[in-house]
Coordinates of C-alpha atoms in Angstrom, one line a residue:
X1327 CA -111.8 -96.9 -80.6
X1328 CA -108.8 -97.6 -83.0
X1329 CA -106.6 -95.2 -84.4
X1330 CA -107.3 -95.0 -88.5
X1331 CA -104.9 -93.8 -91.3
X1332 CA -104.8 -92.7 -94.1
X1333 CA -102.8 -95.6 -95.7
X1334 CA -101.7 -99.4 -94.2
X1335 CA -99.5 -98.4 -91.6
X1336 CA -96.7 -100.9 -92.9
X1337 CA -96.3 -99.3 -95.9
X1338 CA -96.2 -95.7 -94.6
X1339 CA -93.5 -97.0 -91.8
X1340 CA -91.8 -99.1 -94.5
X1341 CA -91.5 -95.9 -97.1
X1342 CA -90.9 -93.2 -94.2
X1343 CA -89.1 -94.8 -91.5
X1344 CA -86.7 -91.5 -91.7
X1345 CA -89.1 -89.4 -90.8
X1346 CA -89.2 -91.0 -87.2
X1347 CA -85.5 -91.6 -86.8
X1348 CA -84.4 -88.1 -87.4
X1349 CA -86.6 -86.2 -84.8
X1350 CA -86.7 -88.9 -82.4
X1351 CA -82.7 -89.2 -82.8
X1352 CA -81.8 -86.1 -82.3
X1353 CA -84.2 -85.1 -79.5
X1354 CA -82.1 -88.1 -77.8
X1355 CA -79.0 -86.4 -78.1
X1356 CA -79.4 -83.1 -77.1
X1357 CA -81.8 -84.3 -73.9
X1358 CA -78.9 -87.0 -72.6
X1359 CA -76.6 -84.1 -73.4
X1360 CA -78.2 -81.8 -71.2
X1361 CA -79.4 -84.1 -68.4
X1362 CA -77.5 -87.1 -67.4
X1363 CA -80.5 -88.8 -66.2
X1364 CA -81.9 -88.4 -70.0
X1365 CA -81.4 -92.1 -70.9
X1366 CA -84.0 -93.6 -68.2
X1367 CA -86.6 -91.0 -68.9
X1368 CA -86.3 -91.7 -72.7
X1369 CA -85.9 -95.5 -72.1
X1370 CA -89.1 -95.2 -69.8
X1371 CA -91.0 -92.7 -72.5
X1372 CA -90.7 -95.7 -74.8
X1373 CA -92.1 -98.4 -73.0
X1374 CA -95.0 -95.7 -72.2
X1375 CA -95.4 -95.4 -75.5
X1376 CA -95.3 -98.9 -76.8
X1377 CA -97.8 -100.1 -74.4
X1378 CA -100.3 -97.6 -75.3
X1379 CA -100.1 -98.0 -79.2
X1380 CA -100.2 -101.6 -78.5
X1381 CA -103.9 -101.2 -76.3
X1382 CA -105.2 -99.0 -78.9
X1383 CA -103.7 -100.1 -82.5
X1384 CA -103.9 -103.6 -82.0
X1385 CA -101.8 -106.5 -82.5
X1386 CA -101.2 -106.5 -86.2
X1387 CA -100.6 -102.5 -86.7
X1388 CA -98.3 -102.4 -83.4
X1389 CA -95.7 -104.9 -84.8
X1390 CA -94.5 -103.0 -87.8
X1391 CA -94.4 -99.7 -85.4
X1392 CA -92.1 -101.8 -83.2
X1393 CA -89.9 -103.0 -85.8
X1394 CA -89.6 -99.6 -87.9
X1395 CA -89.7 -96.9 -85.2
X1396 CA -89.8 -98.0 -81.6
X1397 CA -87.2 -100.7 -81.7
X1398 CA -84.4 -98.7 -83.4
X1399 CA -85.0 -95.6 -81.7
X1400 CA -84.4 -97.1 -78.3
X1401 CA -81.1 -98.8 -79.9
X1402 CA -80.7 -95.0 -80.8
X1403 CA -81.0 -94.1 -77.5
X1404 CA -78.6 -96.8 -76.2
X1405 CA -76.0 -96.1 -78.4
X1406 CA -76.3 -92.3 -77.5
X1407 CA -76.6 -92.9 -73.8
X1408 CA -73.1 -95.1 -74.4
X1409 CA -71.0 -92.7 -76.3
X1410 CA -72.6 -89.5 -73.5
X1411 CA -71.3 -91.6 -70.9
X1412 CA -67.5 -92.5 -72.3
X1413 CA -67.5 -88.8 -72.9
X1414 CA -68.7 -88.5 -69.1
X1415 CA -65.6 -90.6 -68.3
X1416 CA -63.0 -88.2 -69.3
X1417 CA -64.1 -85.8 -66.9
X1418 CA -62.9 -82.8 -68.9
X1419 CA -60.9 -80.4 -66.9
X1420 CA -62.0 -76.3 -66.6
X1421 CA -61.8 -74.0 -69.3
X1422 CA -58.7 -72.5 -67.7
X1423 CA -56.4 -75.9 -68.3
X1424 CA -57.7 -76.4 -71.4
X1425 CA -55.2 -74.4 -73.6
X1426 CA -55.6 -74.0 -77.1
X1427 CA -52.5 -73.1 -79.2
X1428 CA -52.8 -71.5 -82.5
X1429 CA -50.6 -73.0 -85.3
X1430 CA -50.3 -71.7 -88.7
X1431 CA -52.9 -73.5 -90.3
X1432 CA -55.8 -74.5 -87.2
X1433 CA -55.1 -74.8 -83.7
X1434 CA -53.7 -77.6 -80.9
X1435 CA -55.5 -78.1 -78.0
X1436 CA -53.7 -79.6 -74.8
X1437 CA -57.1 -80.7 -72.1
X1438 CA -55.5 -80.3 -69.3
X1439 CA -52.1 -78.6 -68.9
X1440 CA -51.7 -79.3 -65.2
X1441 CA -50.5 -83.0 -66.3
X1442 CA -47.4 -81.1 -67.3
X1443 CA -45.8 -79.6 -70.9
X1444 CA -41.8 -80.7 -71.9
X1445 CA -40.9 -78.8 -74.8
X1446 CA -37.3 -80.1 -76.4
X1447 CA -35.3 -78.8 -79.2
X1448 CA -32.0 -78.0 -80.3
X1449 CA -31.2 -74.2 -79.8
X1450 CA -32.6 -72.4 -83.3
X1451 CA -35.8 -74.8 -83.0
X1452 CA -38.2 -72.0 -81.7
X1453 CA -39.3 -73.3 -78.6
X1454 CA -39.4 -69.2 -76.9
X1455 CA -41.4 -67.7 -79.5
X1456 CA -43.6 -70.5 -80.4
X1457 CA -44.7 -73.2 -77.8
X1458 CA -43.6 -70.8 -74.6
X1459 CA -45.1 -67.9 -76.3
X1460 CA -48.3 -69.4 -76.3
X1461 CA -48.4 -71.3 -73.4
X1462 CA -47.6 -67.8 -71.6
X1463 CA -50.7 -66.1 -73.7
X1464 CA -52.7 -68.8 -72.1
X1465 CA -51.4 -68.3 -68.7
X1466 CA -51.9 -64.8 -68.8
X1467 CA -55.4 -64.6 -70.3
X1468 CA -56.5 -67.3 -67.5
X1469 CA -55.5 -65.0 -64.8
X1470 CA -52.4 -67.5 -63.9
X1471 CA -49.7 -66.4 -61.1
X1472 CA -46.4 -68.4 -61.1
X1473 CA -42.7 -68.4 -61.7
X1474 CA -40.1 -68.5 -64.5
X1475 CA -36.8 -69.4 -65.0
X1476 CA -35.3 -67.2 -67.4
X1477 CA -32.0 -68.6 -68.9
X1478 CA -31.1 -66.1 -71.5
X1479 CA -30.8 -63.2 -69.9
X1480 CA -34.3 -61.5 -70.2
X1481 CA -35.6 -63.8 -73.7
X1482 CA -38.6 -64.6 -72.0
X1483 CA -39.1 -61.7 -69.5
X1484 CA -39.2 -59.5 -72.2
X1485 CA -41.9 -61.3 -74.2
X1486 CA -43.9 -61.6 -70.4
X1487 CA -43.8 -58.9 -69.1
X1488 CA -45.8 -56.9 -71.8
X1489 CA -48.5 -59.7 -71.3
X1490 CA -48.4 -59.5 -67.8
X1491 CA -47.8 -55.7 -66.9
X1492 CA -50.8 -53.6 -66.1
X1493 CA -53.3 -56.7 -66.1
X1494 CA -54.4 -57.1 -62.4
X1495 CA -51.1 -59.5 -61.5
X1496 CA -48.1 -57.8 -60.7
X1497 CA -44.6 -59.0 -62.8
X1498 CA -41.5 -59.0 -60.4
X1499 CA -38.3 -59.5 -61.7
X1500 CA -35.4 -60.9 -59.9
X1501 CA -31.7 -60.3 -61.8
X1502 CA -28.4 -60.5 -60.7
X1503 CA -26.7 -58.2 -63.3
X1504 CA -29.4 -55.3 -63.5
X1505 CA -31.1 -55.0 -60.4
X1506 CA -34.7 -54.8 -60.7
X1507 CA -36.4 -56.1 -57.7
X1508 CA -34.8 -58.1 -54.2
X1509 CA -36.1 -60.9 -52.9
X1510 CA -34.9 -63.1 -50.0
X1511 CA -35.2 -67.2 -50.1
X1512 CA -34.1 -67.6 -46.6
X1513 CA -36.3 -65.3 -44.7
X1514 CA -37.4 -66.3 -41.6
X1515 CA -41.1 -66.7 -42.7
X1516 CA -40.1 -69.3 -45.2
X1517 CA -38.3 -71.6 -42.7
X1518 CA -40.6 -72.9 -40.4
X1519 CA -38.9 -76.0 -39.2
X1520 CA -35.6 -77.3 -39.2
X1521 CA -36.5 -79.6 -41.9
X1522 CA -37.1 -76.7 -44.1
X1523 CA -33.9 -74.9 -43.1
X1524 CA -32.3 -78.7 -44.0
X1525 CA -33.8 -78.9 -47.5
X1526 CA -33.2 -75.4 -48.6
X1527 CA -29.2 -75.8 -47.0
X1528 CA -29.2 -78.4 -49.1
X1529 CA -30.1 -77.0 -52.3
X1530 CA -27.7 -74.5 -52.1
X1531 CA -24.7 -76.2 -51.8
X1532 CA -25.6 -79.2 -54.0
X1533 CA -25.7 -76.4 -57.0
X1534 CA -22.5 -74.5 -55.4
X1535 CA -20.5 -77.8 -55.9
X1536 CA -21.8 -78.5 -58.9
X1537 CA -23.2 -82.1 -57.9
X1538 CA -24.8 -84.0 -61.0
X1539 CA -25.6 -86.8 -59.2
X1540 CA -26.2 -87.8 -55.7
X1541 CA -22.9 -88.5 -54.5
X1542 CA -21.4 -91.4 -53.5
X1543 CA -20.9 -92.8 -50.1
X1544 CA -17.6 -92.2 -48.5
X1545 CA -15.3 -89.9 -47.5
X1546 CA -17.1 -87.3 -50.2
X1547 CA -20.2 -87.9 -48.5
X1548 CA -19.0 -87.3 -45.3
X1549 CA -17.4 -84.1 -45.7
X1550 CA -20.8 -83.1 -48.3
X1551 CA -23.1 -83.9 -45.2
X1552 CA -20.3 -82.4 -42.8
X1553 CA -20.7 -79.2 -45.0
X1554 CA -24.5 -79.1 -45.0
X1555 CA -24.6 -79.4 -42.2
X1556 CA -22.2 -76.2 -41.2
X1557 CA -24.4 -74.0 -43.5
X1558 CA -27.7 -75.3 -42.1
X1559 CA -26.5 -74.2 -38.7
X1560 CA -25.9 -70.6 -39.7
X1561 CA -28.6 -70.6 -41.0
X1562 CA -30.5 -71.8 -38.3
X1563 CA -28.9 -69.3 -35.9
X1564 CA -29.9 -65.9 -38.1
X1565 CA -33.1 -67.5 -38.4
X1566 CA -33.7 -67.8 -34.3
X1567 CA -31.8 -65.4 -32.7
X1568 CA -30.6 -62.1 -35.5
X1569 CA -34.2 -62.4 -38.1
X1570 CA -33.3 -59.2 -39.4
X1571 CA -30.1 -60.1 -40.7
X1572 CA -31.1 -63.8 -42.3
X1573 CA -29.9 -63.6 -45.6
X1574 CA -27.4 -65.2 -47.6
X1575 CA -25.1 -62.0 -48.0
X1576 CA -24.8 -62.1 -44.3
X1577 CA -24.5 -65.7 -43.5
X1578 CA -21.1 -65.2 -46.1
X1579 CA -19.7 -62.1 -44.3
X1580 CA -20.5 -64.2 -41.2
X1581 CA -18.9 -66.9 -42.1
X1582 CA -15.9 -65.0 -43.3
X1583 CA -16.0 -62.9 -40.2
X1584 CA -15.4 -65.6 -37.6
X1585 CA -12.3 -68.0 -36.6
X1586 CA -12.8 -71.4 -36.9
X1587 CA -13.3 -71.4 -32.5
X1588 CA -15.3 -69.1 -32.5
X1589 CA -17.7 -70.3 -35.3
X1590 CA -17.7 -73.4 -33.2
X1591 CA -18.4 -71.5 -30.0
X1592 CA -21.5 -69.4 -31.4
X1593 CA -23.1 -72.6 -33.0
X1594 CA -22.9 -74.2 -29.5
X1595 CA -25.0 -71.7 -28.2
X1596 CA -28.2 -73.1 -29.3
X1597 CA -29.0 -76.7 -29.2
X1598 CA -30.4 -77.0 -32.4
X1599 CA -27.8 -75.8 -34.2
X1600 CA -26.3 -77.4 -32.4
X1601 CA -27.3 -80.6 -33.5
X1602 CA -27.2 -79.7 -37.1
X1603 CA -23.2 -78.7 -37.4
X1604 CA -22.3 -81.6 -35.2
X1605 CA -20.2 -83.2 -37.3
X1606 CA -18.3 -80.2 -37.5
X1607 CA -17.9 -79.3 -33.5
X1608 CA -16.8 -82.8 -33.4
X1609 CA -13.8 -82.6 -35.4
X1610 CA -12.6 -79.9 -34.0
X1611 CA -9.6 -81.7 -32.3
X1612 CA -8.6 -83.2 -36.2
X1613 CA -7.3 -80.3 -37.8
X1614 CA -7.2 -82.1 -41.0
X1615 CA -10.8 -82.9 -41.2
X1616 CA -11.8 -79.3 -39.9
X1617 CA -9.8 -77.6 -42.4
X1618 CA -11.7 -79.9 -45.4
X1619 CA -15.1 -78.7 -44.0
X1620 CA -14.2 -75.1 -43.5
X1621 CA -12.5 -75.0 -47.4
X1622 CA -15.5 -76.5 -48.6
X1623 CA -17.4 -74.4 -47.8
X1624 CA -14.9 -71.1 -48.3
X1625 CA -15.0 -72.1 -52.0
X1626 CA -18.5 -72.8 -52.5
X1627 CA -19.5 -69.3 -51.1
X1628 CA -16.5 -67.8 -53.2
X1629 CA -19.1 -68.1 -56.4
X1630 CA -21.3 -65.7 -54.9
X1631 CA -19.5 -63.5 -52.8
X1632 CA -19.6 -61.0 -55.0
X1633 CA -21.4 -57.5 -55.2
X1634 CA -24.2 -57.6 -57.3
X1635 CA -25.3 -60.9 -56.0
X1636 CA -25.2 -59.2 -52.7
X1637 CA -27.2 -56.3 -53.6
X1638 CA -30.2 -58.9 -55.3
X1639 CA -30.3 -60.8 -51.8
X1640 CA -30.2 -58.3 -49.3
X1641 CA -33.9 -57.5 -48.7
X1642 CA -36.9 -59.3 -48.2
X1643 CA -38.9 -57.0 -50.8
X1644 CA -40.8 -59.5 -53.0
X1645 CA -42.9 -62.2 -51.3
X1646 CA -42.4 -65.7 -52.6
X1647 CA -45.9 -66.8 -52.1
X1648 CA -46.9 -66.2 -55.2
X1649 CA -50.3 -68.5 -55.3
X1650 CA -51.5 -66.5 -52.5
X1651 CA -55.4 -65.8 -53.5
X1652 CA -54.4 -62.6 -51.4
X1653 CA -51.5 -61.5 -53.1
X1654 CA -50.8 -63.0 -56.4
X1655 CA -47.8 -62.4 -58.9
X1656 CA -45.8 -63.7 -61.5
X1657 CA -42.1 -63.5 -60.8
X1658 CA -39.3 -64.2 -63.2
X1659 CA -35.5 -65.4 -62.3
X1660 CA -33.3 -64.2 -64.9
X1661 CA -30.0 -66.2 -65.9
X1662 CA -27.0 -65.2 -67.9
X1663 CA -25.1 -67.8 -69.5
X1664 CA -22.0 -66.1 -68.4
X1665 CA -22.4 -66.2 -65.2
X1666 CA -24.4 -69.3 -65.4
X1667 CA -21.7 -70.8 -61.9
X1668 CA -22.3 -68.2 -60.0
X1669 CA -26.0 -67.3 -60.7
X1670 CA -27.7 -71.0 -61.2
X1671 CA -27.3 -71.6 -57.2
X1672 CA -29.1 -68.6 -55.8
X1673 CA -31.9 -69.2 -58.8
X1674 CA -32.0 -72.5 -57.6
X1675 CA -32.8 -71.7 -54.1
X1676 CA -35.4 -69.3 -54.9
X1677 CA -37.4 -72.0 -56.9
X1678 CA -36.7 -73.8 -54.1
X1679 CA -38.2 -71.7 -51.7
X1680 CA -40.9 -70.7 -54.1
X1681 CA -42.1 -74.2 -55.1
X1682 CA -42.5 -75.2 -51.6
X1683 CA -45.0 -72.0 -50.8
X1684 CA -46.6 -72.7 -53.9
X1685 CA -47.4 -76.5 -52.6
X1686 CA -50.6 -75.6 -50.6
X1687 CA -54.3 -76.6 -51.4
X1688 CA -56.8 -73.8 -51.9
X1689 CA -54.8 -72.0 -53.7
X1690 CA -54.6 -69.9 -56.8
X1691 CA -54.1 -71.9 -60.4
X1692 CA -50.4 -71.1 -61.1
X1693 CA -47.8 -72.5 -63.4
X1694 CA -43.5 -73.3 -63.2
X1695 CA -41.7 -72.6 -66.1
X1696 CA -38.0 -73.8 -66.6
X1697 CA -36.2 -72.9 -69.3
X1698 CA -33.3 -74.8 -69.6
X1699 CA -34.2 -76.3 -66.9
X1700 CA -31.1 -79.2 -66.7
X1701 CA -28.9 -76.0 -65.7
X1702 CA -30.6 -75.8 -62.3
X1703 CA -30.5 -78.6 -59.6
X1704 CA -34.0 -79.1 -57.6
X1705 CA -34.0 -82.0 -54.8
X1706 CA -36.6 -85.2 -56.0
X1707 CA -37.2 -82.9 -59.4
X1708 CA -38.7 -86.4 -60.8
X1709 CA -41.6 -86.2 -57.7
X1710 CA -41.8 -82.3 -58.6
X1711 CA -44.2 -82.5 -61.7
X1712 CA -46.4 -84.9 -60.2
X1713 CA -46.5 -83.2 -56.5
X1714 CA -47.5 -79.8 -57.6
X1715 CA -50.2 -80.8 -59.9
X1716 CA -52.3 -81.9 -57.2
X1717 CA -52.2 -77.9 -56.1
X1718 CA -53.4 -77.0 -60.0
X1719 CA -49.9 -75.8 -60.5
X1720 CA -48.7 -76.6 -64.4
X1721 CA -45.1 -77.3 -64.4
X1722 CA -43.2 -76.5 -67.8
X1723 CA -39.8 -78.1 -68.3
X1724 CA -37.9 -76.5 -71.5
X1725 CA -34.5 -77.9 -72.3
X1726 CA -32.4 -78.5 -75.8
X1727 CA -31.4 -81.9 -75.0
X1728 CA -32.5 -85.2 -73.3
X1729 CA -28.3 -85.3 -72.4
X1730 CA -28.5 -82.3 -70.5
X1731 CA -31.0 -83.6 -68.2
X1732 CA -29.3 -87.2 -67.8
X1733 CA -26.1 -85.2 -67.2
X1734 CA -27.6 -83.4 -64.1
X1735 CA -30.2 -85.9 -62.7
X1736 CA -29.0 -89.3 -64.2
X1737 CA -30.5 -91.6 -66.5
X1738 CA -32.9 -93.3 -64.4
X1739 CA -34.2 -90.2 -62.7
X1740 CA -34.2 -88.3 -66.1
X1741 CA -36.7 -90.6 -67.5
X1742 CA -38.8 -90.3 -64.4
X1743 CA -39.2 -86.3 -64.7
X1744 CA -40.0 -86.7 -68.6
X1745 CA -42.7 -89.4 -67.8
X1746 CA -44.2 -87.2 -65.3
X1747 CA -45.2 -84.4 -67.7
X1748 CA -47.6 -85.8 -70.0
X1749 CA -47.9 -83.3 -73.1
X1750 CA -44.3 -83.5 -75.2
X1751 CA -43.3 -81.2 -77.7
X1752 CA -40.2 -82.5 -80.1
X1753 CA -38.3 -79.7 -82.1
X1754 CA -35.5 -80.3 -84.4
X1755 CA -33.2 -83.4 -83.3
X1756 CA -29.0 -82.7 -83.9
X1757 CA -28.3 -86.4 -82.1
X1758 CA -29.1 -89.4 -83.4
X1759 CA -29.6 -90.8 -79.6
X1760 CA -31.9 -87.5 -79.1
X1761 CA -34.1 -88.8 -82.2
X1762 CA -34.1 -92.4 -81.0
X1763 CA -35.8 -91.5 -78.1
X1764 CA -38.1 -89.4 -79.7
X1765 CA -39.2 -92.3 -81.9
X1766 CA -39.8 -94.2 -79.0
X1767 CA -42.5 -92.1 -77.7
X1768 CA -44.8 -93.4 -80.6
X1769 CA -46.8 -96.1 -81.5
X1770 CA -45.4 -98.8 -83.6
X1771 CA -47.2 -99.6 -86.5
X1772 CA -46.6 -102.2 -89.1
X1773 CA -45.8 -100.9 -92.7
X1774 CA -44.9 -103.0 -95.9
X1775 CA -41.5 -103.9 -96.5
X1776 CA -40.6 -104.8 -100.2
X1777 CA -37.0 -106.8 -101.0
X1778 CA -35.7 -108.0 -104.5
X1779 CA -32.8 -110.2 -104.7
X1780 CA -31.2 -110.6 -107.7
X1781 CA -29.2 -113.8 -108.8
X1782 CA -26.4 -112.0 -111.5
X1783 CA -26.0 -115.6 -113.3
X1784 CA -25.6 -115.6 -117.2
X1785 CA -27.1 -119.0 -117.8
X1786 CA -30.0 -118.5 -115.6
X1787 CA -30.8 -115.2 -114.1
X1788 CA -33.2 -115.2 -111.3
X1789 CA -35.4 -112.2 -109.5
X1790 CA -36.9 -112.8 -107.1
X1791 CA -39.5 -110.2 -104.7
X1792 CA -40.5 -110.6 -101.7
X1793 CA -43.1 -108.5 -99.5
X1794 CA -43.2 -108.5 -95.8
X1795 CA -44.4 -106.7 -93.3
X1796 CA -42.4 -105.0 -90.6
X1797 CA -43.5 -103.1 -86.9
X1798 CA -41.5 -99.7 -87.3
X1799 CA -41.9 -96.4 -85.3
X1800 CA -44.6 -94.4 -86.9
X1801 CA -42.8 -91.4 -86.9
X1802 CA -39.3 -92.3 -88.1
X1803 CA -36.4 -91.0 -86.0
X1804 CA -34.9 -89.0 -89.2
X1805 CA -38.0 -87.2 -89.4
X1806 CA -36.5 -85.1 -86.2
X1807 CA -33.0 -83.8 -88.2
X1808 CA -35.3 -82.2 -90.9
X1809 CA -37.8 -80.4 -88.8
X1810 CA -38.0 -76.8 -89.4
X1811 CA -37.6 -73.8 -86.6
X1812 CA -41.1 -73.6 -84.9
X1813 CA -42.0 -77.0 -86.3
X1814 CA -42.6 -79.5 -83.4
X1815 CA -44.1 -82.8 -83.8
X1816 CA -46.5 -83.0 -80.6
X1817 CA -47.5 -86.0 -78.2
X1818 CA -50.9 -84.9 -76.3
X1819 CA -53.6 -87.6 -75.0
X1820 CA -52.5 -90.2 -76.8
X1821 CA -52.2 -88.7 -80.1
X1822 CA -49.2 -87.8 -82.1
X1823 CA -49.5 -84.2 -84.6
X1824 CA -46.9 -82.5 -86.8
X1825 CA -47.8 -78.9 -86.0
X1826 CA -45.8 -75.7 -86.8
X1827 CA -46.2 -72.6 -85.1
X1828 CA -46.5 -68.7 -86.6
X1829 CA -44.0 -67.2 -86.1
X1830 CA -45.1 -64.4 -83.4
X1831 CA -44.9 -60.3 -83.4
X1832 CA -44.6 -60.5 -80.5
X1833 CA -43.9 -57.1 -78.3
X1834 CA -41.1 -56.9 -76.1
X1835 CA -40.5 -54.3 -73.0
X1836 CA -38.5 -54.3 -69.9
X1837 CA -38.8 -52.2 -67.1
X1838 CA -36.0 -49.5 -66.2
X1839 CA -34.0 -51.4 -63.7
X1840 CA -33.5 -50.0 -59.9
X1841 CA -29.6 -50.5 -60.0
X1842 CA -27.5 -50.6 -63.0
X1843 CA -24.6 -52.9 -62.9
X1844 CA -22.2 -49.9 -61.6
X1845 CA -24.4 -48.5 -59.3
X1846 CA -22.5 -46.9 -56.2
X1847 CA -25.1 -48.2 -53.9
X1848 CA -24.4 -51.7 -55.1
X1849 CA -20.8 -51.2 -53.7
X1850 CA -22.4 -49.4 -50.5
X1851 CA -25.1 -52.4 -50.0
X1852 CA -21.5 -54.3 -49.7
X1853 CA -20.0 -52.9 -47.5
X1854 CA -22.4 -52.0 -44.8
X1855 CA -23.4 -55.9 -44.9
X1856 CA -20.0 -56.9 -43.6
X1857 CA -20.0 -53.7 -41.2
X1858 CA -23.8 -55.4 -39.7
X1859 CA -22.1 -58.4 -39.6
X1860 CA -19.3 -57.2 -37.7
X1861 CA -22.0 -55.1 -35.0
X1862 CA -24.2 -58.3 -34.7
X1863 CA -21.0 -60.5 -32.7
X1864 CA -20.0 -56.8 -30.8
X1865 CA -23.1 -56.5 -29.0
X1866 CA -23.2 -60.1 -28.2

C-alpha cells in the first residue's frame, strides 16, 4: 500500500527542503564525530533508505525525494566524513602538550610543544615574564619535571620556584655563589662506559677553553685531543678504582697534587685509562709537547679552582635523573654574568649529564629550558631538539640574538638548532641582520606597488603612473625595531600572530640558601678536599 500525503510531495520537498537538511546534517556530524566508522553506517542508512521509499512510493514520488533530500544529504555526509578525516590526520597531541598562553586580549595556543619553543629578543623585550612565564605555568600545572638554565642570577628561579614549591615535584637548586643544594655530574652512576666518561671530558674542557667552533685540524687539535684525553683518564681512574672521591674538586687537587711522572705512572695502572691519556704517556720523552698538555690543562682548571665552586661540586646530593617516574624534580642551574667564565663550564656539564639521563623512553613528560642559551656549549646542540623529543621532552632555547648563537655554534649549525624547534617567538629586533632573518621566516605575499614618474619639462610636462605588483615579506623586517616589551610576533603551525603578553604579578620567593658566600665551611669543604686527595695516593 502507498504512502499518502497531505500535499504533492514535490511541492512540500521543493518549499521545505530545510527541514530535512538541518536534522539530517547535523546528526551526520556529531555521529562521524563520535565514531569514526560513522560515515559507512550513514552511507549504508541511505541506500536502506532509498530503496525502501523507492518499493513503496513509487517511481514518480521517489525522484523528487532523491533530488531534494537523499542526494544532498549523502553529499552532506561526504563532505563531513572528508573534513572529520583531515582533522583525523593531524593527530592532535595530549592535553598536556597542548599549551595555551594567555595574551592581553585572547589566548595563543602552541598543539604540541614537544616540537620545540625559541623565544628571541633583545634584552628589555620581556621574554622572562611573558613567553617563559607562561610556558613555566604550563609546565607546572601539567605536572612537568625538567631542568633550567638560569642566566641571570636567580630571574627565573625566583618566578619557579613559587609555582613549583609545595606542588608534589620537588625544586632543587644548584648555585655557585649561594649555596643551595650540591649535585655531582661525574658520579660514578652517570658514567657507565668509557664513551660517556669521553663525551662528558669533552664537554668540559670545550667550555673551559672557550671553543666556539670545532677547532681546526693541526697542531691545536692535537694538543685539544691530547688534553681530553688527560682529563678523561682521571676521570676514568676515580671512577674505577676511588668512587667516593669522583668529583671534579678532586680530579683538580689531584691533578695539582701529582708530578708530571707520577701522573704518568698512576694512569698506567689501568689499561683503560690507559688508552685514553695515550697521547700523553707517549710524549713523555718531548718535554716540549708534555709541558703544552700539562699547561693546558693547568689553565683550564685555573677557572674553577676556586672555593665556592668547590663547595657546589663536592657531594652527590641531588640526583640528575630527573624524568625518573620514581623520583621526579625540577632543578634549576643558576648563572651570574660575572662569573659567566668560570660558572658556564660546570653548568654546562651538568646539562650535559642531565640531558643524557633524561634521554630514555618510558619516561616522565619533562621540559629543557635555556636561557641564554648561546652562553653554554653542548656537543651536537643542533641533533639536541630533535633527539629528546622523541622522549616527550620540550626543549626551550631563549637567547637575545641569532649572533650569539652563530658566534658559539657557527652559521651553519645555528640554523640547524633554530630549524629544529618548530614554534618561534620574535621580540623586539636592535640589528637590522636580526630582522632580516626574522622576515624570512614568513610567507611572501604579493602586495601592490604604485610609482609616478614625473617628466619636469616646461613645454610638455608628462606624469606618468604605473601599478605593479611586487612578492614582499608579509611581515616587513622594520616591523621588529618597533615592537613593544612583551610584544612578540609568533610563528606556530604554519601561521604567523602579533600577540602581546600581560604583563604578569607574578610572585617571587627563594629559599634560604645552605651556605652563604662567606660561609667557613665553604673554606673547610676546601681544604679537607686537597687533604683526601693527598690520603688517597698515601695508602696506595
Amino acid at each position: 500500500m502507498a504512502l499518502e500525503f497531505p500535499e504533492p510531495i514535490d511541492a512540500f520537498f521543493t518549499g521545505h527542503w530545510w527541514l530535512l537538511y538541518l536534522p539530517l546534517g547535523l546528526g551526520c556530524l556529531v555521529f562521524q564525530y563520535v565514531q569514526r566508522w560513522g560515515f559507512l553506517v550513514l552511507s549504508g542508512l541511505f541506500l536502506l533508505v532509498s530503496t525502501l521509499l523507492a518499493c513503496s512510493l513509487g517511481r514518480a514520488a521517489t525522484v523528487p525525494l532523491f533530488l531534494y533530500a537523499l542526494l544532498p544529504s549523502l553529499f552532506l555526509n561526504m563532505l563531513l566524513g572528508l573534513l572529520l578525516h583531515i582533522r583525523e590526520d593531524e593527530d592532535p597531541a595530549p592535553p598536556k602538550y597542548q599549551a595555551r598562553l594567555q595574551l592581553r586580549s585572547g589566548s595563543i595556543t602552541l598543539k604540541n610543544i614537544r616540537r620545540g619553543v625559541s623565544i628571541i629578543g633583545s634584552a628589555g623585550s620581556g621574554k622572562t615574564e611573558s613567553v617563559v612565564y607562561a610556558l613555566l605555568r604550563h609546565f607546572q600545572k601539567h605536572g612537568f619535571s625538567g631542568v633550567i638554565h638560569d642566566y641571570k642570577h636567580f630571574e627565573i628561579t625566583e618566578l619557579a620556584h613559587p609555582l613549583f614549591h609545595g606542588q608534589g615535584i620537588p625544586f632543587h637548586i644548584v648555585s655557585f655563589d649561594t649555596i643551595h643544594q650540591r649535585v655531582n655530574p661525574i658520579a660514578p652512576r652517570y658514567l657507565p662506559d668509557e664513551e660517556s666518561v669521553n663525551e662528558v671530558s669533552r664537554v668540559l674542557l670545550e667550555n673551559l677553553l672557550e671553543q666556539r667552533e670545532p677547532v681546526a685540524q693541526g697542531p691545536s687539535k692535537f694538543f685539544t685531543d691530547a688534553v681530553e684525553g688527560l682529563l678523561g683518564a682521571m676521570i676514568w681512574m676515580l671512577r674505577t678504582h676511588h668512587p667516593q672521591y669522583c668529583t671534579l674538586p678532586h680530579l683538580i687537587a689531584v691533578y695539582q697534587l701529582l708530578e708530571p711522572g707520577h701522573l704518568a705512572q698512576w694512569l698506567g695502572k689501568d689499561p683503560v685509562a690507559k688508552a685514553m691519556a695515550d697521547a700523553f704517556i707517549a710524549g713523555r720523552a718531548s718535554e716540549r709537547q708534555t709541558a703544552g698538555v700539562l699547561s693546558t690543562l693547568a689553565n683550564a682548571l685555573k677557572k674553577i679552582s676556586t672555593q665556592r665552586i668547590f663547595m657546589a661540586l663536592s657531594a652527590d646530593e641531588v640526583d640528575l635523573d630527573i624524568n625518573n617516574p620514581e623520583h621526579p624534580a625540577v632543578l634549576s642551574i643558576v648563572n651570574h654574568p660575572k662569573y659567566e667564565t668560570a660558572y658556564s663550564p660546570v653548568i654546562a656539564t651538568v646539562l650535559h649529564t642531565v640531558t643524557k639521563q633524561m634521554s630514555l623512553r618510558g619516561q616522565r613528560h619533562s621540559f629543557v629550558l635555556m636561557e641564554e642559551a648561546p652562553t653554554i656549549r653542548l656537543p651536537n646542540m643542533h641533533r639536541i631538539p630533535a633527539t629528546l623529543r622523541s622522549y616527550d621532552i620540550t626543549t626551550v632555547y631563549v637567547m637575545q640574538d641569532k649572533a650569539q648563537n652563530d658566534m658559539m655554534y657557527g652559521d651553519r649549525a645555528s640554523r640547524a638548532i633554530l630549524s629544529n624547534l618548530s614554534y618561534q617567538f620574535f621580540g623586539k629586533a636592535n640589528d637590522p641582520d636580526t630582522a632580516h632573518y626574522y622576515e624570512r621566516f614568513f610567507e611572501r605575499v604579493k602586495r601592490p606597488i604604485r610609482s609616478v614618474s614625473k617628466k619636469t619639462d616646461f613645454l610638455a610636462p608628462d606624469t606618468r603612473v604605473t601599478n605593479t605588483e611586487r612578492e614582499v615579506g608579509k611581515v616587513r623586517s622594520e616591523e621588529f625595531f618597533r615592537l613593544r616589551q612583551g610584544e612578540f610576533i609568533a610563528f606556530s603551525d604554519g601561521k604567523d600572530r602579533k600577540v602581546r603578553f600581560p604583563s604578569p604579578m607574578a610572585p617571587r620567593a627563594l629559599p634560604r640558601p645552605r651556605f652563604a658566600p662567606d660561609s667557613p665551611e665553604i673554606t673547610a669543604n676546601f681544604h679537607r678536599i686537597h687533604l683526601e686527595a693527598k690520603r688517597m695516593f698515601q695508602k696506595s
